[in-house]
mmCIF file of C-alpha atoms and ligand atoms in Angstrom:
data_model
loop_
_atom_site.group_PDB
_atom_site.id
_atom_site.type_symbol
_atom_site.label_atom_id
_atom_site.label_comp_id
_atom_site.label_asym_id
_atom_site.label_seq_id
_atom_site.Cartn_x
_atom_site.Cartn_y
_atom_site.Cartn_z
ATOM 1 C CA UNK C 1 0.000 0.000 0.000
ATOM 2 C CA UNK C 2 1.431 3.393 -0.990
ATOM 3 C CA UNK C 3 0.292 6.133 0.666
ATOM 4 C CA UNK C 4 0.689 10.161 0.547
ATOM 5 C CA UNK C 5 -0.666 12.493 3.117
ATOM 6 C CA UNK C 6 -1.545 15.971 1.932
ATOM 7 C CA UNK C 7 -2.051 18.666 4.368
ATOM 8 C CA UNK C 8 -1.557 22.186 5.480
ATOM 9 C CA UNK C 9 0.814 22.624 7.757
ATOM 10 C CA UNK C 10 0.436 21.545 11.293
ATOM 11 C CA UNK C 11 -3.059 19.272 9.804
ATOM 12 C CA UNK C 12 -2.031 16.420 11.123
ATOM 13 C CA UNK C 13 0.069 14.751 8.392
ATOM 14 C CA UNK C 14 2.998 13.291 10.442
ATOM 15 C CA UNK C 15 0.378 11.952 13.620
ATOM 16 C CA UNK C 16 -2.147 10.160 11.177
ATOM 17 C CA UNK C 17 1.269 9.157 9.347
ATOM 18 C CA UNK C 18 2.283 7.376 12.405
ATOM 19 C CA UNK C 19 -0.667 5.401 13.355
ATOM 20 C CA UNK C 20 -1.131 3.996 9.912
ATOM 21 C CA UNK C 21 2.529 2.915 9.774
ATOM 22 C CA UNK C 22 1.716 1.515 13.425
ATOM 23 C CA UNK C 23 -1.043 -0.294 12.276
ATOM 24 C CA UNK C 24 0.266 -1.584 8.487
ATOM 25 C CA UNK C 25 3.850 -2.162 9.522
ATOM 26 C CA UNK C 26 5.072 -0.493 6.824
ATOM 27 C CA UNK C 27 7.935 2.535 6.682
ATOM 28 C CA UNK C 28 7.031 6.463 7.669
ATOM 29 C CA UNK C 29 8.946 8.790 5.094
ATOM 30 C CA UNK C 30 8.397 12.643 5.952
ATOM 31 C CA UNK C 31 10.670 14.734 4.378
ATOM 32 C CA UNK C 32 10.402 17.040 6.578
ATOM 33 C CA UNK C 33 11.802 14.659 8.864
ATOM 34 C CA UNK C 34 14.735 13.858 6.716
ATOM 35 C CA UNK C 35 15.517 17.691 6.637
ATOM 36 C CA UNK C 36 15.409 18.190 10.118
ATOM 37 C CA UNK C 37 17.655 14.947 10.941
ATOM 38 C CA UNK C 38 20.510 15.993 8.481
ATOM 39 C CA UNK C 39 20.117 19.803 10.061
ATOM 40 C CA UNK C 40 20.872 18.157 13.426
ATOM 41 C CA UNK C 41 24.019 16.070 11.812
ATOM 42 C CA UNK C 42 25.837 18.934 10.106
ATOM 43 C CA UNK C 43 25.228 17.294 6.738
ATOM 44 C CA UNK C 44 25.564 19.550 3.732
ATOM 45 C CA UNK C 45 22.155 18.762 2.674
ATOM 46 C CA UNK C 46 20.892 19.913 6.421
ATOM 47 C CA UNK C 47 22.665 23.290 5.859
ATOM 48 C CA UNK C 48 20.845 24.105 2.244
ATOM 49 C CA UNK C 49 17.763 22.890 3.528
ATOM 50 C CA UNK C 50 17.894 25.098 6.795
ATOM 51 C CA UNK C 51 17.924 28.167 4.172
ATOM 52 C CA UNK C 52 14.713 27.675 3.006
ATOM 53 C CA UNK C 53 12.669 25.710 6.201
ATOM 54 C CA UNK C 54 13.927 28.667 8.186
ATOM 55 C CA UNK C 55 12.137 31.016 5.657
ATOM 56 C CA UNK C 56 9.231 29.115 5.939
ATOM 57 C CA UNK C 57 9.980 28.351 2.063
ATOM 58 C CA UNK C 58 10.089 25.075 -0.054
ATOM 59 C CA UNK C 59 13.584 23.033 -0.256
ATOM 60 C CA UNK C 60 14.191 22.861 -4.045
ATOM 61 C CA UNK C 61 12.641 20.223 -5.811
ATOM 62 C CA UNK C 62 16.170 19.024 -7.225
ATOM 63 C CA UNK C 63 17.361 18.302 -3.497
ATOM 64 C CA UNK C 64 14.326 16.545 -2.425
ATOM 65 C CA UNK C 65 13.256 14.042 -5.437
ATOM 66 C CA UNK C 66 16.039 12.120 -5.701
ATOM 67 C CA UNK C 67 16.371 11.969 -1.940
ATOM 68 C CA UNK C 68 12.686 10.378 -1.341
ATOM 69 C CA UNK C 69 13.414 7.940 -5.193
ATOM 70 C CA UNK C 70 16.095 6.803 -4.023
ATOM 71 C CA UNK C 71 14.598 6.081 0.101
ATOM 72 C CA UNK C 72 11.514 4.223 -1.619
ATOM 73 C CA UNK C 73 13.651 2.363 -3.976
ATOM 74 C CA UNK C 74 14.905 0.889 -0.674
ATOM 75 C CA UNK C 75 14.499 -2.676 0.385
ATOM 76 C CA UNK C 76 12.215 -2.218 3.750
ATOM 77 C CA UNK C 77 9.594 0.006 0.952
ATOM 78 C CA UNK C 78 8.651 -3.271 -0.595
ATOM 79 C CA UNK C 79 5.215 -3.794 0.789
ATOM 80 C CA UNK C 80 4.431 -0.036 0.824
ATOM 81 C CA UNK C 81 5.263 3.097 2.587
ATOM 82 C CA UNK C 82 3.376 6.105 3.600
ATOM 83 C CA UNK C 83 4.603 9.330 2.161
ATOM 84 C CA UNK C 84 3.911 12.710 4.519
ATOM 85 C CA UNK C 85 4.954 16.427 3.473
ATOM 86 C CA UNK C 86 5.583 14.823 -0.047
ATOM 87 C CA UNK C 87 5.092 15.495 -2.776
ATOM 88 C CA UNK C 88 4.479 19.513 -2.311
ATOM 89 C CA UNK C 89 5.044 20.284 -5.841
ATOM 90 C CA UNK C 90 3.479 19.165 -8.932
ATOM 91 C CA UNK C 91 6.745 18.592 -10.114
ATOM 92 C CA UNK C 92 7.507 16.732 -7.048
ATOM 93 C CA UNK C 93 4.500 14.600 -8.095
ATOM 94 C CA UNK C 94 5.574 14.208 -11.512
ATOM 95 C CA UNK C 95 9.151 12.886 -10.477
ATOM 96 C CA UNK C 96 7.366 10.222 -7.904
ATOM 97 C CA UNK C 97 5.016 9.367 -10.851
ATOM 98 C CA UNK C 98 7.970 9.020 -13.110
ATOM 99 C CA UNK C 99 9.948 6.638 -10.933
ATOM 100 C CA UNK C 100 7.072 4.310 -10.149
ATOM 101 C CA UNK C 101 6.184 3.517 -13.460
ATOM 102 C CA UNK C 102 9.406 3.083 -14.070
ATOM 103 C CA UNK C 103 8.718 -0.417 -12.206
ATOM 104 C CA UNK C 104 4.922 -0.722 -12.923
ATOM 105 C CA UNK C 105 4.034 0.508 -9.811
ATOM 106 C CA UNK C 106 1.530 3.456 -9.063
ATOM 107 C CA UNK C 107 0.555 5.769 -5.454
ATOM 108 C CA UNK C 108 -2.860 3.290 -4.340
ATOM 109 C CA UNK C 109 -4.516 6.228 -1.769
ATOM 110 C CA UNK C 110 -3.554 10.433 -1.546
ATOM 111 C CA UNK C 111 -5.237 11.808 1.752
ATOM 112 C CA UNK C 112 -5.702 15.161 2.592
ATOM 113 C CA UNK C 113 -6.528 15.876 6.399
ATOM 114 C CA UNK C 114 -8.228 19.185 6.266
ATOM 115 C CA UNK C 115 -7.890 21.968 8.557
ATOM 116 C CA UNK C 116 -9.000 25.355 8.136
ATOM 117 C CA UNK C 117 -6.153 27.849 8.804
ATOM 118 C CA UNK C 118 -7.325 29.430 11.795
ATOM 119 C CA UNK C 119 -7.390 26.266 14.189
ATOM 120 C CA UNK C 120 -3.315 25.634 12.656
ATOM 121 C CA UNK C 121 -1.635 28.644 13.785
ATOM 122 C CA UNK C 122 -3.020 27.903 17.600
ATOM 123 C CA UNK C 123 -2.660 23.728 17.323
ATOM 124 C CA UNK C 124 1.696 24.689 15.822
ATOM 125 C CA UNK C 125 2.275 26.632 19.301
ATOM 126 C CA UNK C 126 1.338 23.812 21.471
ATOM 127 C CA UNK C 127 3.316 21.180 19.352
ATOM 128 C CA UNK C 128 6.793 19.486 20.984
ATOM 129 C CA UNK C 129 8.390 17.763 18.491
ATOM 130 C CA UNK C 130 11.418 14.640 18.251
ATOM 131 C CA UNK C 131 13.971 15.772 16.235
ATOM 132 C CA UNK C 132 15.859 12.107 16.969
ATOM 133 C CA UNK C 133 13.205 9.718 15.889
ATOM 134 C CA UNK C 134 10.419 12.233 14.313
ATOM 135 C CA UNK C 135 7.588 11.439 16.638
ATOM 136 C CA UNK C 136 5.509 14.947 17.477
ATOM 137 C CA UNK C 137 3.279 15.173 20.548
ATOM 138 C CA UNK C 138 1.219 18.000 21.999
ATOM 139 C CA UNK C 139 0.862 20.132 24.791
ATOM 140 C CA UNK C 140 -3.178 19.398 25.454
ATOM 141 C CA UNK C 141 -4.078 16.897 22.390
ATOM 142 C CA UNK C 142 -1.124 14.423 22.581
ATOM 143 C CA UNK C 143 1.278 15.096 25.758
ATOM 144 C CA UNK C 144 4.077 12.571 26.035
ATOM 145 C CA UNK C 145 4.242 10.290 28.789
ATOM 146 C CA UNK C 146 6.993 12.066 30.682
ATOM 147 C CA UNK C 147 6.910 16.092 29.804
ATOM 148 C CA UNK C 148 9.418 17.393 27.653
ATOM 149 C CA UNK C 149 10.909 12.880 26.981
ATOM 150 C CA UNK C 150 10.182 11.721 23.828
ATOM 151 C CA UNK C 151 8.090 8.204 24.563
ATOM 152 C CA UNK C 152 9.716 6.470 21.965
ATOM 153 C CA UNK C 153 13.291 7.218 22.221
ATOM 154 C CA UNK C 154 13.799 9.415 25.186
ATOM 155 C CA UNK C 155 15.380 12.405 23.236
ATOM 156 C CA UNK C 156 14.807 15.877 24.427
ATOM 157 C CA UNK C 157 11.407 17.578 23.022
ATOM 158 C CA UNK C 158 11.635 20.958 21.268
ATOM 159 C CA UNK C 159 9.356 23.341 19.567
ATOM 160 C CA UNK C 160 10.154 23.386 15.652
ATOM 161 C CA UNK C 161 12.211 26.318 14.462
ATOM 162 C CA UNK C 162 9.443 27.087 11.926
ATOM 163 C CA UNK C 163 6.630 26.981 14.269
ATOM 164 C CA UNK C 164 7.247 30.907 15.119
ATOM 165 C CA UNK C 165 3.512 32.257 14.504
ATOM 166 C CA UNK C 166 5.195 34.343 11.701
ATOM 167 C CA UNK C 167 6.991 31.511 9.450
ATOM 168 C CA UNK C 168 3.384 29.242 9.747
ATOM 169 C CA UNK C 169 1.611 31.793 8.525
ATOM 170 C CA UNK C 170 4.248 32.000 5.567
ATOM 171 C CA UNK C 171 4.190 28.031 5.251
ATOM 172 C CA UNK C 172 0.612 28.120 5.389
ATOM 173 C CA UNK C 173 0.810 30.628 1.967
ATOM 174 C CA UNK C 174 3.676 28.388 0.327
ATOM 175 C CA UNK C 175 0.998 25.277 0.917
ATOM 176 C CA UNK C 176 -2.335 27.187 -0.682
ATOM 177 C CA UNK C 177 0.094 28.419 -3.773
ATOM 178 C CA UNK C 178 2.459 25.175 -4.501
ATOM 179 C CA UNK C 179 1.097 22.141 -2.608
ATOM 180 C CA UNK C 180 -3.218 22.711 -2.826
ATOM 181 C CA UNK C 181 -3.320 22.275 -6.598
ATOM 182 C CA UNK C 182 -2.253 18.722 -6.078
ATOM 183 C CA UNK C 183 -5.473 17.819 -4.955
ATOM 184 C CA UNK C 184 -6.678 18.641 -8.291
ATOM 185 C CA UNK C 185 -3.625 16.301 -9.785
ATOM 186 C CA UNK C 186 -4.628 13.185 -7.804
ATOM 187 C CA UNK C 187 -8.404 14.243 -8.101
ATOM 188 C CA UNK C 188 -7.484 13.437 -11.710
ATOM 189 C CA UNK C 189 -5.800 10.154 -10.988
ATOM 190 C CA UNK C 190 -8.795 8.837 -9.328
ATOM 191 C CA UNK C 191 -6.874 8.515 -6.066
ATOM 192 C CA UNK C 192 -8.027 11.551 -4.026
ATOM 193 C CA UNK C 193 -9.872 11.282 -0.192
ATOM 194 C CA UNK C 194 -10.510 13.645 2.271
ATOM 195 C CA UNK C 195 -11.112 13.645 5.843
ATOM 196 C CA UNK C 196 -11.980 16.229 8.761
ATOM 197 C CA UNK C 197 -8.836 16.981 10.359
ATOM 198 C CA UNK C 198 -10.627 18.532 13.155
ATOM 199 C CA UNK C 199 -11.938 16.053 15.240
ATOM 200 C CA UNK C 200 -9.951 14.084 17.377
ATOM 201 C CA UNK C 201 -6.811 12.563 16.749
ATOM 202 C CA UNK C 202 -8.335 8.886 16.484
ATOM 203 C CA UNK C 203 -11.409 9.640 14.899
ATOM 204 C CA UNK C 204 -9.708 10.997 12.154
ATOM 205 C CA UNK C 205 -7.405 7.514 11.948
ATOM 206 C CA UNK C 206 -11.261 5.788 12.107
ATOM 207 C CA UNK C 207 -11.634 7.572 9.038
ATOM 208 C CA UNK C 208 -8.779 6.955 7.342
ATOM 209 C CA UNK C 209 -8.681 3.530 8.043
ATOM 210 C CA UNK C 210 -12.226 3.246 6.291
ATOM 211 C CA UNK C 211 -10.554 4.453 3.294
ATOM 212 C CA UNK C 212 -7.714 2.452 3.472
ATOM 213 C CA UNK C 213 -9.710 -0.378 3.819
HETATM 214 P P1 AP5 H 1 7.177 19.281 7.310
HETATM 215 O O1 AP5 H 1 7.967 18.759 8.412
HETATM 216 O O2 AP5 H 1 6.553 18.336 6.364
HETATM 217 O O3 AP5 H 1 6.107 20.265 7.882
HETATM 218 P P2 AP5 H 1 4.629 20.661 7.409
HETATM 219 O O4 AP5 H 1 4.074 20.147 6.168
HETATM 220 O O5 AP5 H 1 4.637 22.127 7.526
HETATM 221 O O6 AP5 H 1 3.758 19.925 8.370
HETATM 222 P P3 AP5 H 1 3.984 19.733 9.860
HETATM 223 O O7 AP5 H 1 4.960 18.668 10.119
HETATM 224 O O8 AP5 H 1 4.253 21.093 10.456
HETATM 225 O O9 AP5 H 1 2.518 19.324 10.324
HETATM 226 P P4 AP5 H 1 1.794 17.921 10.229
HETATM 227 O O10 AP5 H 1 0.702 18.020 9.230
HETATM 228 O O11 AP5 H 1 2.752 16.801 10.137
HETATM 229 O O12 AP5 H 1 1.081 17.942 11.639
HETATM 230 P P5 AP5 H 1 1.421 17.143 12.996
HETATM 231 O O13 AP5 H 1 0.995 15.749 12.871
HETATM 232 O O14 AP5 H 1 2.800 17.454 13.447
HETATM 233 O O15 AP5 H 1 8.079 20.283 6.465
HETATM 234 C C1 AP5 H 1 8.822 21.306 7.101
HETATM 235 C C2 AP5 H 1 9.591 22.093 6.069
HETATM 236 O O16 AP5 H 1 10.512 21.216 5.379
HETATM 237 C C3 AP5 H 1 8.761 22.726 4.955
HETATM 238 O O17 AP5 H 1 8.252 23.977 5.334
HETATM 239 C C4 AP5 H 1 9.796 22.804 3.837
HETATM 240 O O18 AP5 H 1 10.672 23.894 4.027
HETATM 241 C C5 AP5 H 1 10.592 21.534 4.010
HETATM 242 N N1 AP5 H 1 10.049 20.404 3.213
HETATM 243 C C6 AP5 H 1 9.525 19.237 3.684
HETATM 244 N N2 AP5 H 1 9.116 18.456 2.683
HETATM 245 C C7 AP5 H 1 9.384 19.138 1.538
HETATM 246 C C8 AP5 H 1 9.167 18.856 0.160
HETATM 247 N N3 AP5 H 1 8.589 17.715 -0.247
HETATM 248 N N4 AP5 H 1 9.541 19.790 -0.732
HETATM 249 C C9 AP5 H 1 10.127 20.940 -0.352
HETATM 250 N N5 AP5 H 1 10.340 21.284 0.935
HETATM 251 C C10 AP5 H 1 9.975 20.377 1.874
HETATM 252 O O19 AP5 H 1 0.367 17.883 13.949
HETATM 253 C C11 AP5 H 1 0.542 19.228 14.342
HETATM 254 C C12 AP5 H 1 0.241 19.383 15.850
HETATM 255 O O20 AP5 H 1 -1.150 19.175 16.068
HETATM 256 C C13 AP5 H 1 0.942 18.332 16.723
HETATM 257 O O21 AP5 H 1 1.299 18.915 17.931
HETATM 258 C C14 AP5 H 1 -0.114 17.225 16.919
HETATM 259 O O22 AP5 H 1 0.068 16.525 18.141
HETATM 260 C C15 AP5 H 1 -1.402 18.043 16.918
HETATM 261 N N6 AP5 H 1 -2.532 17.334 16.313
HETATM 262 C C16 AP5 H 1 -2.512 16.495 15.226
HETATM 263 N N7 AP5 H 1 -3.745 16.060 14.936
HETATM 264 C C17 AP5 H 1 -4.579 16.649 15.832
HETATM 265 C C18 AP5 H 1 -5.994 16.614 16.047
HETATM 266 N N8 AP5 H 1 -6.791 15.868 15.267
HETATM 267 N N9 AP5 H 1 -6.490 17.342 17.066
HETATM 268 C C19 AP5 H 1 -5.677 18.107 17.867
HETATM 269 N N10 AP5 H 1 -4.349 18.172 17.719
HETATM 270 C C20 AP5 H 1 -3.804 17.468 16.717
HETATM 271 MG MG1 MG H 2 4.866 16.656 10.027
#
């Protein structure tokens, strides 16, 4: 099963992204993710993309496609994989098209978790997130066991450099202008669902997992 999860940012992309890896075993690739990890490692890659995340900007296309072809073309993306944050382009979108029919293969399920700007600005404040292992938590809606310990790996919780109310309101303006008209792309494939990203956090996995299945 290959999955992407559309979203403004701050929707709920990464959280939903989790519990269906959870539940279908298979790997959770956020991009967003991969950027932050090679920030925190020095990497050359980390300092480009820092540029542009800081800005609340996109990382060029030409650093991020080959980066996510070359993760799914990985051995442990076999049975599937859930993509989150991309593609954000529709040239990102292209390129993944591209390299799956490459090998006859195709995205089976794009699902945007809608959330009207004015609940994301308030939900980004109150989000701590993992910058070892990825996994984000909340304040009130998802605290972590122990306050500021990640559950899963027991790294240090921050807030996100880009979660200053200033640089989400200029991600939220990068995602209506570059990453939105994809919902018209994968309306086209045939793919497209949508669910209420406002209600809780598990009744919006209920319905996802009635898509999904
Ligand atoms: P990325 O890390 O992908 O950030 P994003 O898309 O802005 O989305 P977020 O991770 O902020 O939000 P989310 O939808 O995952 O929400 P979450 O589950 O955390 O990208 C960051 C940057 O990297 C980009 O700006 C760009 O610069 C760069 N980048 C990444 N991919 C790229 C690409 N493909 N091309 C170019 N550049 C790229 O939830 C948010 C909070 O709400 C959490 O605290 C959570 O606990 C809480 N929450 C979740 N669901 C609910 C709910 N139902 N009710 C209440 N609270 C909830
Ligand atoms: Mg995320």
């Amino acid at each position: 099963m290959k999955i992407i999860m559309l979203g403004a940012p701050g929707a709920g992309k990464g959280t939903q992204a989790e519990k269906i890896c959870d539940r279908y075993q298979i790997p959770h690739i956020s991009t967003g993710d991969i950027f932050r990890a090679n920030i925190k490692n020095g990497t050359e890659l980390g300092k480009k993309a820092k540029q542009y995340m800081d800005q609340g900007a996109l990382v060029p296309d030409e650093l991020t496609c080959d980066l996510v072809v070359d993760r799914i073309s990985q051995p442990d993306c076999a049975g599937g994989y859930v993509l989150d944050g991309f593609p954000r382009t529709i040239p990102q979108a292209e390129a993944l098209d591209k390299a799956l029919k490459a090998r006859g293969e195709k995205v089976d399920f794009a699902i945007d978790v809608e959330v009207p700007d004015e609940n994301i600005v308030k939900r980004m404040s109150g989000r701590r997130a993992c910058l070892n292992c990825g996994a984000t938590y909340h304040l009130m809606y998802k605290p972590p066991k122990k306050e500021g310990i990640c559950d899963n790996c027991g790294s240090e919780l921050v807030l996100r450099d880009d979660d200053r109310p200033e640089t989400v309101q200029k991600r939220l303006e990068v995602y209506h202008a570059q990453t939105q008209p994809l919902i018209d792309y994968y309306e086209k494939a045939g793919i497209m669902h949508s669910v209420d990203g406002t209600q809780d956090i598990d009744k919006v996995f209920a319905d996802i997992t009635a898509i999904l299945e």
